[in-house]
mmCIF file of C-alpha atoms in Angstrom:
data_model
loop_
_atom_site.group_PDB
_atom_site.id
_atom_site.type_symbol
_atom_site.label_atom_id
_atom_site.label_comp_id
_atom_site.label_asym_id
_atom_site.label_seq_id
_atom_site.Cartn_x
_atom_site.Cartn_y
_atom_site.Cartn_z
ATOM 1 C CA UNK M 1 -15.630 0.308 -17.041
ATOM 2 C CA UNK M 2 -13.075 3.296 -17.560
ATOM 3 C CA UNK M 3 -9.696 2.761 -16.242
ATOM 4 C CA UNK M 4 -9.093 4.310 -12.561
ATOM 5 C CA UNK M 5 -8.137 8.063 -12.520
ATOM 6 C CA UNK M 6 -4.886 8.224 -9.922
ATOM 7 C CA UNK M 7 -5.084 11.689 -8.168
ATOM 8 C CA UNK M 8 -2.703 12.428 -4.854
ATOM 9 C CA UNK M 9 -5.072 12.505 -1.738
ATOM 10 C CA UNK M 10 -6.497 15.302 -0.258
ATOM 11 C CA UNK M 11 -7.458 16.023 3.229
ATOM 12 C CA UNK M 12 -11.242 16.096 2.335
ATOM 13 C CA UNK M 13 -10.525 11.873 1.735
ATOM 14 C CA UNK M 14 -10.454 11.223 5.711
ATOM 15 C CA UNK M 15 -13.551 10.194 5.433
ATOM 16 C CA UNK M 16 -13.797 8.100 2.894
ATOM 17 C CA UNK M 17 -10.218 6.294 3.370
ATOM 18 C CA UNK M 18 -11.790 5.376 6.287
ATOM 19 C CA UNK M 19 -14.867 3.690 5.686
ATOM 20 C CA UNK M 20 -12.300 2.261 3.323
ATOM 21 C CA UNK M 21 -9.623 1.375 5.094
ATOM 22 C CA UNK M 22 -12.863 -0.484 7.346
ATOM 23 C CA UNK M 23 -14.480 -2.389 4.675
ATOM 24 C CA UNK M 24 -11.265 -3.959 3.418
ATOM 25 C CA UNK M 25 -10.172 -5.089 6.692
ATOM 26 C CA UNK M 26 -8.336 -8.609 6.648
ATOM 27 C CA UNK M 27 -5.876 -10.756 7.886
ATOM 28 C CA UNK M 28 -5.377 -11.931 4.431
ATOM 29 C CA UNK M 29 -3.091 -8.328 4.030
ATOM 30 C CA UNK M 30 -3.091 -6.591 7.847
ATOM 31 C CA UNK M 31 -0.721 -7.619 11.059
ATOM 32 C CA UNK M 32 -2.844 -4.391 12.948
ATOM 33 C CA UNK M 33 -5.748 -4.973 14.901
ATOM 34 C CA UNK M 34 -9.339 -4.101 12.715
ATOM 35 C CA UNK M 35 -9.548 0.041 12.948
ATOM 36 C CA UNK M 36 -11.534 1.632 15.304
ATOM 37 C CA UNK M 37 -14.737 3.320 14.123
ATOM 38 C CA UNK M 38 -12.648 6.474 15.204
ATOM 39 C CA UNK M 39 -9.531 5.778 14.143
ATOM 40 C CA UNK M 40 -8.392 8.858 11.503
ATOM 41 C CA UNK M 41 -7.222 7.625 8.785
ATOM 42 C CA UNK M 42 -4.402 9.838 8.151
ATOM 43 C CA UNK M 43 -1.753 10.372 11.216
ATOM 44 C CA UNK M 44 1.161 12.863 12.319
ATOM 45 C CA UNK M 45 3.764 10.671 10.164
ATOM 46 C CA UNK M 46 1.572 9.510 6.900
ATOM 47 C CA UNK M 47 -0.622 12.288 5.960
ATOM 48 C CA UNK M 48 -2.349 13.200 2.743
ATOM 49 C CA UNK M 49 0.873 14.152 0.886
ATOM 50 C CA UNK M 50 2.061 10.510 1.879
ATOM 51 C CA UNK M 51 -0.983 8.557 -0.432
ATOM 52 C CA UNK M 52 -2.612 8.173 -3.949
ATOM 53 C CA UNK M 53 -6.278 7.522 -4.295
ATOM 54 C CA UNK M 54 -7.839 5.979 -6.988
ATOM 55 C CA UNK M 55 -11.344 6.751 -8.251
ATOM 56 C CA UNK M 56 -13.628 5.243 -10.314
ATOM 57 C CA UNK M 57 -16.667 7.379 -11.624
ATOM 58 C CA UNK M 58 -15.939 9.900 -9.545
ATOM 59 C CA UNK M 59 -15.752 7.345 -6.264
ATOM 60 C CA UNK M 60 -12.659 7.130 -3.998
ATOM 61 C CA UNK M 61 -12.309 3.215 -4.637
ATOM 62 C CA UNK M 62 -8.356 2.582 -3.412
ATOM 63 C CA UNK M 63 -5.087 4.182 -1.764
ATOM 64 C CA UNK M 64 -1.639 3.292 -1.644
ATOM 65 C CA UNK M 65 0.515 4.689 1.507
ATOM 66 C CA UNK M 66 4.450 5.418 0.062
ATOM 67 C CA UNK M 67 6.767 6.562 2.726
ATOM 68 C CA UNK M 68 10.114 5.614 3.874
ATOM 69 C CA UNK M 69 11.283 2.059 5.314
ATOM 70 C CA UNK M 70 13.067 3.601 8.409
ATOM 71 C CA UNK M 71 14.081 7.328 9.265
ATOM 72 C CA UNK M 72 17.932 7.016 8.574
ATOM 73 C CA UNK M 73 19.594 9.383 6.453
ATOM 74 C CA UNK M 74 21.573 6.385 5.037
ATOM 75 C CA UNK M 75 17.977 4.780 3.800
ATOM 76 C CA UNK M 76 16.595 7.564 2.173
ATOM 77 C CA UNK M 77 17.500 6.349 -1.120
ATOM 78 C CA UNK M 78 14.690 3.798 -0.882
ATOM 79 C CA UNK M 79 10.804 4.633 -0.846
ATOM 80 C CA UNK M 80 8.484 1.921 0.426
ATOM 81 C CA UNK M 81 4.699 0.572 -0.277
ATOM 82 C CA UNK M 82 3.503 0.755 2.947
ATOM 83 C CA UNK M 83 -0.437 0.040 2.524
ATOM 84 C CA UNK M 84 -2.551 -0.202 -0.370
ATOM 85 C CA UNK M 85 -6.490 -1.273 -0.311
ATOM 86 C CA UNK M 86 -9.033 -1.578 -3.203
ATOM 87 C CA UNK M 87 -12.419 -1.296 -2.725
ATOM 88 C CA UNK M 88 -14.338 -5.082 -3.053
ATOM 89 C CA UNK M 89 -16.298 -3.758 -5.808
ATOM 90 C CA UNK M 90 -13.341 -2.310 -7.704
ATOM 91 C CA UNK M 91 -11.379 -5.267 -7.857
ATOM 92 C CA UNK M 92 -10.758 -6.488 -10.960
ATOM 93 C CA UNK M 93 -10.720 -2.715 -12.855
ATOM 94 C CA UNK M 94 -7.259 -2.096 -12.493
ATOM 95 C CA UNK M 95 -7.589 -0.093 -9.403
ATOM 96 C CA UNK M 96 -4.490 -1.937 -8.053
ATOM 97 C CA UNK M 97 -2.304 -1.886 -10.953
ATOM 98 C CA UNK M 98 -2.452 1.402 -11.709
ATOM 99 C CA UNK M 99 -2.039 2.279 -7.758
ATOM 100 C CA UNK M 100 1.069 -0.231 -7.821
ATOM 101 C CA UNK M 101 2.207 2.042 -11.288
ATOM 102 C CA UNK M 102 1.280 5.331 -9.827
ATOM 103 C CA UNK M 103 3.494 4.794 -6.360
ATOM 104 C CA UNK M 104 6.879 3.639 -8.930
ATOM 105 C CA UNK M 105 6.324 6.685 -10.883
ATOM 106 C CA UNK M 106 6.131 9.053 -7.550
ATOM 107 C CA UNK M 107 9.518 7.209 -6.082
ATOM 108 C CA UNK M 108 10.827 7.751 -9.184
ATOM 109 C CA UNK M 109 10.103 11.626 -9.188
ATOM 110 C CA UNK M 110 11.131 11.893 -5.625
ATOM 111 C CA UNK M 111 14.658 10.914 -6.282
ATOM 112 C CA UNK M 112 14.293 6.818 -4.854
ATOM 113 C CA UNK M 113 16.127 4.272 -6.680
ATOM 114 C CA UNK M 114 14.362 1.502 -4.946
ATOM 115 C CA UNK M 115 10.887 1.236 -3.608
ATOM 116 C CA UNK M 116 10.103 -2.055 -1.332
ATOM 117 C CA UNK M 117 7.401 -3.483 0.185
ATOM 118 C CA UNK M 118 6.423 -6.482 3.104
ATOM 119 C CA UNK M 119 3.219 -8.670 1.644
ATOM 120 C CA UNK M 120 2.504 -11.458 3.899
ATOM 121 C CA UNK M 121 2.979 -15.208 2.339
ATOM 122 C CA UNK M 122 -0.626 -16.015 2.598
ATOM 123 C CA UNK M 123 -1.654 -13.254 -0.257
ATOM 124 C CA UNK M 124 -1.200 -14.941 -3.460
ATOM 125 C CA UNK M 125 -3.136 -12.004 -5.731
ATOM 126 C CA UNK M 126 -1.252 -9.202 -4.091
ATOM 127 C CA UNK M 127 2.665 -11.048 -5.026
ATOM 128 C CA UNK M 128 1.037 -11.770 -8.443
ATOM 129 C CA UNK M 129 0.404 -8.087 -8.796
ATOM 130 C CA UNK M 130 3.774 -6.603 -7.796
ATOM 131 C CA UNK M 131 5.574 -9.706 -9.142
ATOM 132 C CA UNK M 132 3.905 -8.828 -13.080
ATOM 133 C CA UNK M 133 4.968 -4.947 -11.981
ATOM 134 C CA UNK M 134 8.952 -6.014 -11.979
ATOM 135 C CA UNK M 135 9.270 -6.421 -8.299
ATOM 136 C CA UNK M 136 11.108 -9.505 -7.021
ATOM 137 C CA UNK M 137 11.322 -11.817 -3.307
ATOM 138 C CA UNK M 138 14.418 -10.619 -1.783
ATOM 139 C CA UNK M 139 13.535 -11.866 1.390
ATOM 140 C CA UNK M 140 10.855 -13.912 3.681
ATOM 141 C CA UNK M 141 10.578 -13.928 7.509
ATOM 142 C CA UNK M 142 9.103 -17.691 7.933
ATOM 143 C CA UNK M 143 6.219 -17.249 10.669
ATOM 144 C CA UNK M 144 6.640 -14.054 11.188
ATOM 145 C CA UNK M 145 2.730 -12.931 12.067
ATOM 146 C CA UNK M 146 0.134 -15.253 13.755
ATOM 147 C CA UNK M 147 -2.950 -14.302 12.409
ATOM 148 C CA UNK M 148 -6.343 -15.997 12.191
ATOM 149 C CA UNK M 149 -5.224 -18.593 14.246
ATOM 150 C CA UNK M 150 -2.209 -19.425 11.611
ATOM 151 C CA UNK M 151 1.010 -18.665 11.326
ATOM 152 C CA UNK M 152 2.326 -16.407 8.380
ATOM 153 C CA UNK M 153 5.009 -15.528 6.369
ATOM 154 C CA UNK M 154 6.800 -11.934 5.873
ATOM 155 C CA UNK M 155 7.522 -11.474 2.145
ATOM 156 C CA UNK M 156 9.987 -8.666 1.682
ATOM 157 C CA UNK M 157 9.948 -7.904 -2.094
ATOM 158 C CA UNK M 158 11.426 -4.866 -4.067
ATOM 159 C CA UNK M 159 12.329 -3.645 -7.123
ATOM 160 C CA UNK M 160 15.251 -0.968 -8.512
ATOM 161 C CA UNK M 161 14.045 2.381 -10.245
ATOM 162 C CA UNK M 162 16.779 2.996 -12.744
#
């Protein structure tokens, strides 16, 4: 299979970041509620210009969400993963990876010199992923989520851009 082809998102992807953002639904990754059939994908403070898409033969098959960790002028140093889905049938192509790459490189270009991210405990493939892309645990919220009927960690990991 060719390797994923990373593109910024357009608003002509609602659609399909939707049904996405749908099928990939889990408590293994999400402390929200499942989306609403209606829910829009993109909102008021995370629109297109906030995500990459990655496509596979021409099919929108992941995103990943980059925008700041809070709105003070004193954190705007820092960019942060703040969602990122692969298609089921994608896994396993590099879809992830190269979504994981593509977000570094766009902190990097807009001026961050860390990006961050929260993965909850329970995901073991997503903290392999960002753990073999350089980033590190620099903190964990014990039982911060109940989800699924268990209680889960809050894994705060990051990673400098210099």
């Amino acid at each position: 299979m060719p390797a994923p082809h990373i593109r910024p998102a357009r608003s002509e992807d609602e659609e399909p970041l939707r049904r996405l953002d749908r099928d990939t639904w889990s408590h293994l990754h999400a402390v929200d509620p499942p989306p609403g059939p209606d829910a829009p994908f993109f909102r008021e403070h995370s629109g297109p210009g906030d995500h990459l898409v990655a496509e596979l033969d021409g099919t929108l098959v992941g995103y990943v969400r980059l925008g700041f960790p809070t709105e003070l002028a004193s954190n705007a140093h820092v960019r942060q993963i703040r969602g990122l889905a692969v298609a089921d049938a994608a896994r396993g192509h590099g879809a992830g990876r190269a979504l994981v790459r593509a977000a570094v490189e766009e902190a990097r270009r807009l001026g961050a010199r860390r990006i961050t991210l929260r993965v909850l405990g329970h995901n073991t493939a997503a903290r392999k992923l960002y753990e073999s892309e350089g980033f590190v645990v620099e903190g964990v919220q014990p039982e911060e989520f109940h989800l699924g009927g268990a209680s889960v960690d809050d894994v705060l990991m990051g990673r400098f851009l210099t």
